[in-house]
Amino acid sequence: MDGTEESDKDGGLDADTDGDRLRDGDEDADSDGSVDATETDPNIPDTDGDGIDDFEERASGSDPRDIASANDCQVFVDEFETR
Ligand SMILES: [Ca+2]
Ligand SMILES: [Ca+2]
Ligand SMILES: [Ca+2]
Ligand SMILES: [Ca+2]
């Protein structure tokens, strides 16, 4: 609760617990409280720990559950390899 998040009248599944801009209800799609094969962790902004948050991975088409997928993320590769 740092005051920067948008107020959410229905709370619960519309909250963004980990602050990665994906709502809890989008990350835990079936709302069972566990991270299933196609879901990302609503409590961890970077589910696979590759340094790119789940929102960025989904937006760029890489796999938010596969730490190796960051290597295929052209958006970030381009940023660091422009010389
Ligand atoms: Ca989230
Ligand atoms: Ca789930
Ligand atoms: Ca990631
Ligand atoms: Ca990844």
JSON list of C-alpha atoms and ligand atoms in Angstrom, two decimals:
[
{"chain": "A", "resi": 1, "resn": "MET", "atom": "CA", "xyz": [0.00, 0.00, 0.00]},
{"chain": "A", "resi": 2, "resn": "ASP", "atom": "CA", "xyz": [2.26, 2.78, -1.18]},
{"chain": "A", "resi": 3, "resn": "GLY", "atom": "CA", "xyz": [-0.58, 4.89, -2.55]},
{"chain": "A", "resi": 4, "resn": "THR", "atom": "CA", "xyz": [0.55, 4.59, -6.15]},
{"chain": "A", "resi": 5, "resn": "GLU", "atom": "CA", "xyz": [-1.77, 1.77, -7.09]},
{"chain": "A", "resi": 6, "resn": "GLU", "atom": "CA", "xyz": [-5.15, 2.51, -8.55]},
{"chain": "A", "resi": 7, "resn": "SER", "atom": "CA", "xyz": [-8.06, 2.16, -6.21]},
{"chain": "A", "resi": 8, "resn": "ASP", "atom": "CA", "xyz": [-9.88, -1.06, -6.85]},
{"chain": "A", "resi": 9, "resn": "LYS", "atom": "CA", "xyz": [-13.44, -1.14, -5.70]},
{"chain": "A", "resi": 10, "resn": "ASP", "atom": "CA", "xyz": [-13.89, -4.87, -6.11]},
{"chain": "A", "resi": 11, "resn": "GLY", "atom": "CA", "xyz": [-10.46, -5.69, -4.69]},
{"chain": "A", "resi": 12, "resn": "GLY", "atom": "CA", "xyz": [-9.53, -9.34, -4.45]},
{"chain": "A", "resi": 13, "resn": "LEU", "atom": "CA", "xyz": [-8.70, -10.73, -7.84]},
{"chain": "A", "resi": 14, "resn": "ASP", "atom": "CA", "xyz": [-8.44, -7.30, -9.42]},
{"chain": "A", "resi": 15, "resn": "ALA", "atom": "CA", "xyz": [-5.57, -6.33, -7.14]},
{"chain": "A", "resi": 16, "resn": "ASP", "atom": "CA", "xyz": [-1.99, -6.42, -8.36]},
{"chain": "A", "resi": 17, "resn": "THR", "atom": "CA", "xyz": [-0.21, -7.88, -5.35]},
{"chain": "A", "resi": 18, "resn": "ASP", "atom": "CA", "xyz": [3.28, -8.01, -6.83]},
{"chain": "A", "resi": 19, "resn": "GLY", "atom": "CA", "xyz": [3.02, -4.75, -8.76]},
{"chain": "A", "resi": 20, "resn": "ASP", "atom": "CA", "xyz": [3.98, -6.14, -12.17]},
{"chain": "A", "resi": 21, "resn": "ARG", "atom": "CA", "xyz": [0.92, -4.56, -13.82]},
{"chain": "A", "resi": 22, "resn": "LEU", "atom": "CA", "xyz": [-0.77, -7.93, -14.30]},
{"chain": "A", "resi": 23, "resn": "ARG", "atom": "CA", "xyz": [-3.75, -8.31, -12.04]},
{"chain": "A", "resi": 24, "resn": "ASP", "atom": "CA", "xyz": [-3.87, -11.21, -9.62]},
{"chain": "A", "resi": 25, "resn": "GLY", "atom": "CA", "xyz": [-6.89, -12.57, -11.50]},
{"chain": "A", "resi": 26, "resn": "ASP", "atom": "CA", "xyz": [-4.92, -12.55, -14.74]},
{"chain": "A", "resi": 27, "resn": "GLU", "atom": "CA", "xyz": [-1.91, -14.28, -13.22]},
{"chain": "A", "resi": 28, "resn": "ASP", "atom": "CA", "xyz": [-3.81, -16.92, -11.27]},
{"chain": "A", "resi": 29, "resn": "ALA", "atom": "CA", "xyz": [-6.40, -17.40, -13.98]},
{"chain": "A", "resi": 30, "resn": "ASP", "atom": "CA", "xyz": [-8.42, -20.06, -12.19]},
{"chain": "A", "resi": 31, "resn": "SER", "atom": "CA", "xyz": [-8.07, -18.33, -8.80]},
{"chain": "A", "resi": 32, "resn": "ASP", "atom": "CA", "xyz": [-7.11, -21.49, -6.95]},
{"chain": "A", "resi": 33, "resn": "GLY", "atom": "CA", "xyz": [-4.18, -19.87, -5.19]},
{"chain": "A", "resi": 34, "resn": "SER", "atom": "CA", "xyz": [-1.55, -22.03, -6.83]},
{"chain": "A", "resi": 35, "resn": "VAL", "atom": "CA", "xyz": [0.60, -21.32, -9.88]},
{"chain": "A", "resi": 36, "resn": "ASP", "atom": "CA", "xyz": [-0.46, -23.76, -12.55]},
{"chain": "A", "resi": 37, "resn": "ALA", "atom": "CA", "xyz": [1.32, -24.62, -15.78]},
{"chain": "A", "resi": 38, "resn": "THR", "atom": "CA", "xyz": [-0.02, -21.70, -17.78]},
{"chain": "A", "resi": 39, "resn": "GLU", "atom": "CA", "xyz": [-0.04, -19.12, -14.99]},
{"chain": "A", "resi": 40, "resn": "THR", "atom": "CA", "xyz": [2.39, -16.68, -13.41]},
{"chain": "A", "resi": 41, "resn": "ASP", "atom": "CA", "xyz": [2.85, -16.07, -9.68]},
{"chain": "A", "resi": 42, "resn": "PRO", "atom": "CA", "xyz": [0.66, -13.17, -8.49]},
{"chain": "A", "resi": 43, "resn": "ASN", "atom": "CA", "xyz": [3.07, -12.64, -5.59]},
{"chain": "A", "resi": 44, "resn": "ILE", "atom": "CA", "xyz": [6.25, -12.47, -7.66]},
{"chain": "A", "resi": 45, "resn": "PRO", "atom": "CA", "xyz": [6.60, -9.80, -10.38]},
{"chain": "A", "resi": 46, "resn": "ASP", "atom": "CA", "xyz": [9.24, -11.90, -12.14]},
{"chain": "A", "resi": 47, "resn": "THR", "atom": "CA", "xyz": [7.94, -15.45, -11.85]},
{"chain": "A", "resi": 48, "resn": "ASP", "atom": "CA", "xyz": [10.87, -17.18, -13.52]},
{"chain": "A", "resi": 49, "resn": "GLY", "atom": "CA", "xyz": [13.56, -14.87, -12.15]},
{"chain": "A", "resi": 50, "resn": "ASP", "atom": "CA", "xyz": [15.18, -13.95, -15.46]},
{"chain": "A", "resi": 51, "resn": "GLY", "atom": "CA", "xyz": [15.16, -10.24, -14.69]},
{"chain": "A", "resi": 52, "resn": "ILE", "atom": "CA", "xyz": [12.23, -9.37, -16.95]},
{"chain": "A", "resi": 53, "resn": "ASP", "atom": "CA", "xyz": [8.91, -8.94, -15.21]},
{"chain": "A", "resi": 54, "resn": "ASP", "atom": "CA", "xyz": [5.88, -10.99, -16.18]},
{"chain": "A", "resi": 55, "resn": "PHE", "atom": "CA", "xyz": [4.16, -8.05, -17.83]},
{"chain": "A", "resi": 56, "resn": "GLU", "atom": "CA", "xyz": [7.14, -7.34, -20.07]},
{"chain": "A", "resi": 57, "resn": "GLU", "atom": "CA", "xyz": [7.48, -10.99, -21.00]},
{"chain": "A", "resi": 58, "resn": "ARG", "atom": "CA", "xyz": [3.85, -11.31, -21.97]},
{"chain": "A", "resi": 59, "resn": "ALA", "atom": "CA", "xyz": [3.99, -8.06, -23.90]},
{"chain": "A", "resi": 60, "resn": "SER", "atom": "CA", "xyz": [7.11, -9.09, -25.79]},
{"chain": "A", "resi": 61, "resn": "GLY", "atom": "CA", "xyz": [5.96, -12.63, -26.44]},
{"chain": "A", "resi": 62, "resn": "SER", "atom": "CA", "xyz": [8.57, -14.42, -24.34]},
{"chain": "A", "resi": 63, "resn": "ASP", "atom": "CA", "xyz": [7.67, -17.04, -21.76]},
{"chain": "A", "resi": 64, "resn": "PRO", "atom": "CA", "xyz": [7.18, -15.63, -18.23]},
{"chain": "A", "resi": 65, "resn": "ARG", "atom": "CA", "xyz": [7.67, -19.13, -16.84]},
{"chain": "A", "resi": 66, "resn": "ASP", "atom": "CA", "xyz": [10.86, -20.01, -18.69]},
{"chain": "A", "resi": 67, "resn": "ILE", "atom": "CA", "xyz": [14.06, -18.39, -17.45]},
{"chain": "A", "resi": 68, "resn": "ALA", "atom": "CA", "xyz": [15.79, -19.27, -20.71]},
{"chain": "A", "resi": 69, "resn": "SER", "atom": "CA", "xyz": [13.27, -17.35, -22.78]},
{"chain": "A", "resi": 70, "resn": "ALA", "atom": "CA", "xyz": [14.92, -14.04, -21.93]},
{"chain": "A", "resi": 71, "resn": "ASN", "atom": "CA", "xyz": [17.61, -14.95, -24.43]},
{"chain": "A", "resi": 72, "resn": "ASP", "atom": "CA", "xyz": [15.01, -14.80, -27.17]},
{"chain": "A", "resi": 73, "resn": "CYS", "atom": "CA", "xyz": [13.66, -11.43, -26.12]},
{"chain": "A", "resi": 74, "resn": "GLN", "atom": "CA", "xyz": [14.82, -9.20, -28.96]},
{"chain": "A", "resi": 75, "resn": "VAL", "atom": "CA", "xyz": [13.62, -6.01, -27.30]},
{"chain": "A", "resi": 76, "resn": "PHE", "atom": "CA", "xyz": [16.17, -6.38, -24.53]},
{"chain": "A", "resi": 77, "resn": "VAL", "atom": "CA", "xyz": [18.93, -7.81, -26.67]},
{"chain": "A", "resi": 78, "resn": "ASP", "atom": "CA", "xyz": [18.74, -4.82, -28.96]},
{"chain": "A", "resi": 79, "resn": "GLU", "atom": "CA", "xyz": [18.99, -2.42, -26.05]},
{"chain": "A", "resi": 80, "resn": "PHE", "atom": "CA", "xyz": [22.22, -3.91, -24.79]},
{"chain": "A", "resi": 81, "resn": "GLU", "atom": "CA", "xyz": [23.92, -4.75, -28.07]},
{"chain": "A", "resi": 82, "resn": "THR", "atom": "CA", "xyz": [23.53, -1.47, -29.89]},
{"chain": "A", "resi": 83, "resn": "ARG", "atom": "CA", "xyz": [27.04, -0.13, -30.40]},
{"chain": "B", "resi": 1, "resn": "CA", "atom": "CA", "xyz": [0.65, -8.96, -10.62]},
{"chain": "B", "resi": 2, "resn": "CA", "atom": "CA", "xyz": [-4.02, -21.26, -10.51]},
{"chain": "B", "resi": 3, "resn": "CA", "atom": "CA", "xyz": [10.66, -13.22, -16.06]},
{"chain": "B", "resi": 4, "resn": "CA", "atom": "CA", "xyz": [11.25, -15.60, -19.17]}
]
